[in-house]
Coordinates of C-alpha atoms in Angstrom, one line a residue:
X1 CA -15.8 -6.7 0.5
X2 CA -14.9 -3.6 1.4
X3 CA -14.5 0.5 2.7
X4 CA -16.6 2.7 0.3
X5 CA -18.9 0.7 -3.2
X6 CA -16.7 1.2 -5.6
X7 CA -18.4 1.4 -9.1
X8 CA -16.8 -1.2 -11.2
X9 CA -18.2 -0.9 -14.7
X10 CA -18.9 -4.2 -14.1
X11 CA -21.7 -6.4 -12.9
X12 CA -22.0 -6.5 -9.1
X13 CA -24.6 -9.2 -7.6
X14 CA -23.6 -7.6 -3.8
X15 CA -21.1 -5.0 -2.0
X16 CA -20.1 -4.9 1.0
X17 CA -18.7 -2.1 2.8
X18 CA -17.2 -2.0 6.7
X19 CA -14.3 -1.2 9.0
X20 CA -10.4 -2.2 8.3
X21 CA -12.0 -4.2 11.2
X22 CA -14.7 -5.3 9.8
X23 CA -13.4 -6.9 6.8
X24 CA -11.5 -8.3 9.0
X25 CA -14.0 -10.3 10.5
X26 CA -16.1 -10.9 7.5
X27 CA -13.6 -13.1 6.8
X28 CA -12.7 -14.7 9.1
X29 CA -16.1 -15.9 9.6
X30 CA -15.6 -17.2 6.0
X31 CA -12.8 -18.8 6.5
X32 CA -14.5 -20.3 8.8
X33 CA -17.0 -21.4 8.0
X34 CA -15.1 -23.7 5.1
X35 CA -13.0 -24.9 8.3
X36 CA -16.4 -26.2 9.8
X37 CA -15.9 -30.0 7.8
X38 CA -12.9 -30.6 7.8
X39 CA -11.4 -32.6 10.5
X40 CA -7.8 -31.4 9.4
X41 CA -7.7 -28.0 10.3
X42 CA -7.6 -28.1 14.1
X43 CA -4.7 -25.1 14.7
X44 CA -7.4 -22.9 12.2
X45 CA -10.6 -24.0 13.8
X46 CA -8.3 -23.2 17.3
X47 CA -7.1 -19.9 16.3
X48 CA -11.2 -18.7 15.0
X49 CA -13.4 -21.0 17.6
X50 CA -14.7 -16.9 18.9
X51 CA -15.1 -15.3 14.9
X52 CA -19.3 -15.2 15.0
X53 CA -21.0 -16.4 11.4
X54 CA -23.3 -14.2 9.4
X55 CA -26.1 -15.2 7.0
X56 CA -23.4 -13.7 5.1
X57 CA -20.6 -15.0 5.7
X58 CA -22.1 -18.0 5.2
X59 CA -24.1 -17.1 1.6
X60 CA -20.2 -16.1 0.4
X61 CA -18.8 -19.0 2.0
X62 CA -21.4 -21.9 -0.4
X63 CA -20.1 -19.8 -3.2
X64 CA -16.1 -19.7 -2.8
X65 CA -17.1 -23.7 -2.3
X66 CA -19.2 -24.0 -6.1
X67 CA -17.0 -21.9 -7.8
X68 CA -14.7 -23.1 -10.4
X69 CA -12.8 -19.8 -11.4
X70 CA -13.4 -19.3 -8.3
X71 CA -10.2 -15.6 -7.6
X72 CA -9.9 -13.3 -4.4
X73 CA -8.9 -9.9 -5.4
X74 CA -6.3 -8.5 -2.8
X75 CA -6.6 -4.0 -2.8
X76 CA -4.6 -2.0 -2.3
X77 CA -6.1 0.1 0.7
X78 CA -5.5 -3.3 2.5
X79 CA -2.2 -3.6 0.5
X80 CA -1.0 -0.8 2.6
X81 CA -2.7 -1.6 5.8
X82 CA -0.4 -2.4 9.1
X83 CA -2.1 -6.1 9.1
X84 CA -2.0 -6.2 5.5
X85 CA -0.1 -9.8 6.4
X86 CA -2.8 -11.1 8.6
X87 CA -5.9 -10.2 5.4
X88 CA -2.8 -12.8 3.1
X89 CA -3.0 -14.7 5.0
X90 CA -6.7 -15.7 5.4
X91 CA -7.4 -14.5 1.9
X92 CA -4.9 -16.6 0.9
X93 CA -6.0 -19.5 3.3
X94 CA -9.7 -19.7 1.1
X95 CA -8.5 -19.2 -1.5
X96 CA -6.6 -23.0 -0.7
X97 CA -9.7 -24.5 0.5
X98 CA -11.8 -23.9 -2.2
X99 CA -9.7 -23.9 -4.9
X100 CA -9.4 -21.2 -6.2
X101 CA -7.0 -18.0 -7.1
X102 CA -5.7 -15.1 -5.1
X103 CA -3.6 -12.2 -6.1
X104 CA -2.1 -8.8 -4.3
X105 CA -3.1 -6.5 -7.0
X106 CA 0.9 -4.4 -7.3
X107 CA 2.0 -1.3 -6.7
X108 CA 4.5 0.3 -9.0
X109 CA 7.0 -2.4 -10.8
X110 CA 6.6 -4.8 -7.7
X111 CA 6.0 -8.1 -9.5
X112 CA 8.9 -7.7 -10.7
X113 CA 11.0 -6.6 -7.8
X114 CA 9.5 -10.3 -6.4
X115 CA 10.6 -12.2 -10.1
X116 CA 13.7 -10.4 -9.6
X117 CA 14.3 -11.6 -6.2
X118 CA 14.4 -7.6 -4.7
X119 CA 12.9 -8.8 -1.8
X120 CA 14.0 -7.2 1.9
X121 CA 15.7 -9.8 4.7
X122 CA 14.5 -10.5 7.7
X123 CA 11.9 -8.4 7.4
X124 CA 10.2 -9.2 10.3
X125 CA 13.4 -9.1 13.3
X126 CA 14.6 -5.3 11.6
X127 CA 13.0 -1.6 12.6
X128 CA 13.2 0.1 9.7
X129 CA 12.5 3.7 11.3
X130 CA 15.6 3.6 13.5
X131 CA 18.8 2.0 11.8
X132 CA 22.3 3.8 11.6
X133 CA 21.4 4.5 7.5
X134 CA 19.8 4.8 4.5
X135 CA 20.0 4.5 1.0
X136 CA 16.5 6.3 -0.5
X137 CA 16.7 5.1 -4.5
X138 CA 13.8 7.1 -5.6
X139 CA 12.2 7.7 -2.8
X140 CA 10.9 10.6 -0.5
X141 CA 8.9 11.7 1.8
X142 CA 5.3 10.9 0.6
X143 CA 6.3 7.2 -0.4
X144 CA 6.8 5.9 3.5
X145 CA 3.5 5.2 5.2
X146 CA 4.4 7.6 8.5
X147 CA 6.2 10.4 6.7
X148 CA 6.5 12.5 9.7
X149 CA 8.2 9.6 11.3
X150 CA 10.6 8.6 8.4
X151 CA 11.5 12.5 8.5
X152 CA 12.8 12.6 12.5
X153 CA 14.3 8.7 11.6
X154 CA 16.4 10.2 8.2
X155 CA 17.5 13.3 10.5
X156 CA 18.7 10.9 13.3
X157 CA 19.6 9.1 11.2
X158 CA 24.4 8.5 11.0
X159 CA 24.5 8.9 6.9
X160 CA 21.7 8.1 4.7
X161 CA 22.4 8.6 1.2
X162 CA 20.2 9.4 -1.1
X163 CA 19.2 9.1 -5.1
X164 CA 17.5 11.1 -6.0
X165 CA 16.2 12.9 -9.5
X166 CA 14.9 15.6 -6.9
X167 CA 17.1 18.3 -4.2
X168 CA 14.3 19.5 -2.0
X169 CA 14.5 21.1 1.2
X170 CA 12.9 18.2 3.1
X171 CA 16.9 15.9 1.7
X172 CA 19.2 19.4 2.0
X173 CA 18.1 18.4 6.0
X174 CA 18.6 14.3 5.9
X175 CA 20.9 13.8 3.2
X176 CA 25.1 13.8 4.3
X177 CA 25.6 12.4 0.0
X178 CA 23.4 13.5 -3.1
X179 CA 23.7 11.1 -5.5
X180 CA 21.5 12.7 -9.5
X181 CA 20.1 9.8 -10.8
X182 CA 17.0 9.9 -13.7
X183 CA 13.8 9.6 -13.4
X184 CA 12.3 6.4 -14.2
X185 CA 10.5 8.4 -18.0
X186 CA 14.4 9.7 -18.9
X187 CA 15.8 5.5 -18.2
X188 CA 15.0 2.3 -19.7
X189 CA 14.2 -0.2 -18.1
X190 CA 11.5 -3.1 -17.6
X191 CA 7.9 -3.4 -15.7
X192 CA 6.2 -7.1 -14.4
X193 CA 2.4 -6.4 -15.6
X194 CA -0.4 -7.5 -13.2
X195 CA -0.6 -10.4 -16.0
X196 CA 3.4 -11.3 -15.7
X197 CA 4.0 -9.3 -18.4
X198 CA 7.5 -8.0 -19.7
X199 CA 7.2 -4.3 -21.1
X200 CA 10.7 -2.9 -22.3
X201 CA 11.5 1.0 -22.2
X202 CA 13.6 3.1 -23.1
X203 CA 13.5 6.5 -22.1
X204 CA 12.4 9.2 -23.5
X205 CA 14.8 11.7 -23.5
X206 CA 18.1 11.6 -22.3
X207 CA 19.3 12.6 -18.3
X208 CA 20.2 15.8 -17.7
X209 CA 22.9 17.4 -16.3
X210 CA 25.5 15.2 -14.0
X211 CA 22.4 12.5 -13.6
X212 CA 22.9 8.8 -14.5
X213 CA 19.7 6.4 -14.9
X214 CA 19.9 5.0 -11.6
X215 CA 20.9 1.1 -12.5
X216 CA 24.2 3.2 -13.9
X217 CA 24.9 4.1 -10.8
X218 CA 24.7 1.2 -8.9
X219 CA 26.4 -0.9 -11.2
X220 CA 30.0 1.9 -11.0
X221 CA 29.0 1.6 -6.6
X222 CA 29.4 -1.9 -6.6
X223 CA 32.5 -2.0 -8.9
X224 CA 34.0 0.6 -6.3
X225 CA 33.5 -1.4 -4.0
X226 CA 34.2 -5.0 -6.0
X227 CA 31.3 -6.6 -5.8
X228 CA 30.9 -9.7 -8.5
X229 CA 27.7 -9.5 -11.1
X230 CA 28.0 -6.2 -11.3
X231 CA 29.7 -5.8 -15.2
X232 CA 26.5 -4.4 -16.5
X233 CA 27.3 -2.5 -20.3
X234 CA 22.9 -2.1 -21.1
X235 CA 20.1 -2.6 -19.2
X236 CA 18.5 -4.8 -21.2
X237 CA 21.6 -7.8 -19.8
X238 CA 19.9 -6.4 -15.8
X239 CA 16.6 -7.8 -17.7
X240 CA 17.8 -11.0 -20.0
X241 CA 19.2 -12.3 -16.5
X242 CA 16.4 -11.8 -14.5
X243 CA 14.2 -13.6 -17.5
X244 CA 16.4 -16.3 -17.3
X245 CA 16.8 -17.1 -13.6
X246 CA 12.9 -16.7 -14.5
X247 CA 13.1 -19.3 -16.6
X248 CA 14.4 -21.3 -14.2
X249 CA 12.8 -21.0 -11.2
X250 CA 9.2 -20.9 -12.4
X251 CA 6.6 -18.1 -11.1
X252 CA 7.6 -16.3 -7.5
X253 CA 5.6 -17.6 -4.9
X254 CA 4.3 -15.2 -1.9
X255 CA 5.3 -16.5 1.2
X256 CA 2.5 -16.9 3.1
X257 CA 2.8 -18.5 7.8
X258 CA 0.1 -21.6 8.4
X259 CA -1.4 -19.8 11.4
X260 CA -2.5 -15.8 12.8
X261 CA -3.8 -14.9 15.5
X262 CA -6.7 -11.9 15.3
X263 CA -6.7 -9.2 18.0
X264 CA -9.1 -7.8 19.8
X265 CA -10.6 -5.6 17.0
X266 CA -12.4 -1.8 18.0
X267 CA -15.4 -1.4 16.5
X268 CA -16.4 1.3 18.0
X269 CA -13.9 4.0 16.9
X270 CA -13.4 5.7 14.5
X271 CA -10.5 4.7 11.8
X272 CA -8.6 6.1 9.7
X273 CA -8.8 4.3 5.9
X274 CA -5.8 5.9 4.2
X275 CA -5.6 5.2 0.5
X276 CA -2.9 7.2 -2.4
X277 CA -5.3 9.6 -4.4
X278 CA -4.3 8.4 -8.6
X279 CA -2.1 11.7 -8.6
X280 CA 0.0 11.4 -6.0
X281 CA 1.8 7.7 -6.5
X282 CA 5.7 9.0 -7.9
X283 CA 7.8 11.9 -8.6
X284 CA 6.7 12.7 -11.7
X285 CA 2.4 13.0 -11.3
X286 CA 3.1 15.0 -7.8
X287 CA 5.0 18.0 -9.4
X288 CA 2.5 18.3 -12.0
X289 CA 0.4 21.6 -11.5
X290 CA -2.4 21.0 -14.1
X291 CA -2.7 17.6 -12.3
X292 CA -3.1 18.4 -9.2
X293 CA -5.8 21.5 -10.1
X294 CA -7.5 18.7 -12.0
X295 CA -11.4 18.0 -9.8
X296 CA -10.4 14.4 -9.3
X297 CA -6.9 15.8 -7.5
X298 CA -8.6 18.4 -5.4
X299 CA -11.7 16.2 -4.8
X300 CA -9.6 13.5 -3.1
X301 CA -7.6 15.5 -0.9
X302 CA -11.4 16.3 1.1
X303 CA -11.7 13.9 4.2
X304 CA -15.1 11.2 3.8
X305 CA -18.0 9.9 5.8
X306 CA -20.4 8.5 6.0
X307 CA -24.0 10.5 7.0
X308 CA -24.6 8.1 9.9
X309 CA -20.9 9.0 11.2
X310 CA -21.7 13.2 10.9
X311 CA -24.4 12.8 12.3
X312 CA -22.8 11.1 14.9
X313 CA -19.7 13.5 15.1
X314 CA -21.7 17.0 14.9
X315 CA -20.4 17.5 11.6
X316 CA -23.4 17.1 9.3
X317 CA -24.0 21.1 8.6
X318 CA -20.1 22.3 8.2
X319 CA -17.8 22.6 5.7
X320 CA -14.3 21.7 6.6
X321 CA -13.8 19.7 10.4
X322 CA -10.5 18.4 12.9
X323 CA -9.0 15.2 12.6
X324 CA -6.9 14.9 15.7
X325 CA -4.3 11.2 17.0
X326 CA -2.9 11.7 20.1
X327 CA -2.4 15.0 20.2
X328 CA -0.9 15.2 16.1
X329 CA -4.2 17.4 14.2
X330 CA -4.8 18.3 10.5
X331 CA -7.9 19.8 9.6
X332 CA -9.8 19.2 5.4
X333 CA -12.7 19.4 3.8
X334 CA -15.9 17.4 4.9
X335 CA -17.9 15.5 2.3
X336 CA -20.3 13.0 3.4
X337 CA -21.5 10.3 1.1
X338 CA -23.4 7.0 1.6
X339 CA -21.4 4.8 0.4
X340 CA -18.5 5.5 2.6
X341 CA -19.0 2.9 5.6
X342 CA -20.3 3.6 8.6
X343 CA -17.7 4.4 11.5
X344 CA -15.4 5.6 9.7
X345 CA -13.4 8.6 7.7
X346 CA -11.1 8.6 4.3
X347 CA -8.7 10.6 3.9
X348 CA -5.8 10.5 2.0
X349 CA -2.3 9.5 2.8
X350 CA 1.5 11.0 3.1
X351 CA 0.7 13.5 0.9
X352 CA -0.8 17.2 1.6
X353 CA -0.5 18.4 4.9
X354 CA -0.9 14.2 5.4
X355 CA 2.3 13.9 5.8
X356 CA 2.7 15.8 9.4
X357 CA -0.1 13.1 10.6
X358 CA -0.6 9.6 12.0
X359 CA 0.0 6.1 10.8
X360 CA -2.9 4.7 8.4
X361 CA -5.8 3.4 9.6
X362 CA -5.1 4.2 13.3
X363 CA -8.5 5.9 15.2
X364 CA -9.3 9.0 15.4
X365 CA -11.5 11.9 16.3
X366 CA -13.4 15.0 14.8
X367 CA -15.3 17.8 15.7
X368 CA -16.3 21.1 13.8
X369 CA -13.3 24.1 12.3
X370 CA -14.3 27.0 10.6
X371 CA -13.2 27.3 7.4
X372 CA -8.9 27.6 7.4
X373 CA -8.1 31.0 5.8

């Protein structure tokens, strides 16, 4: 179930595609069917009262209920969605009711950070685009869902400490202080994979110039502030402490509220389905010209629509299109692919010209355009 019919390189009984509103409604319909015979879930049943249960939803609910090894996997595109929490809540409830397991595929070292309790606090009470100060830890504008809004927030902030391996015009435009740190390739560290295996590594080369591994910079700052618990000599001590804590407290859990509110969908509008291209995921690969020149990366920078969507918007015979949201617009080359779900447009997020565009998963309008010189 998703936005694009992928070649999953394994036997697949069926694939179901739609825009995010339809995917959410489909999941809600499956959950409603699973709840049909329950007498102890009145709150959930009330929330899902207006959801229409389709034959496809009935069939999928039956598969989950009869399975003894059910596994629900949530991918990157849903994790980046503004309603990711709602998706997670529905999927978590489905898993609980059908004795299945579920997992949200991790980004970078998110599982390791969760196990080490490096988590945002009071998440729902903070507007991260309206703070007086920021500390950016190896984060560039391309790493945010809405780079244009984040640039404005950083430039308006009273203080911005940028811990980075790269000094760019963007960094100079908003940073109050720049602390040089080594990229992850030049420092030791540990990552935790989806299988919960801890994998430690050494830096391949010493840090360049005056840069230092990030953990050492944080240690010095903490020591200057006279904070306790930062007397580390080697990064392995940090790893050992995190592992000991994990052994005491067990595996991390994802907090999921028990009830949700499903807003009325807007199925008639064209939705931007956003993703991060393979070779744009971090500061190192983004700067690799050979990777940028690969066919995979070039194709990822295109806008992709279903042929029915192209016909509806009169763009079937053009190579370039203009995409607009409010006062913001961007031009991309067009690729028509019937593996794409109708009534949505697949475009990269936070890279190239998309840095100046709107937040992902917004509704857009499109029209044909002559090729940009």
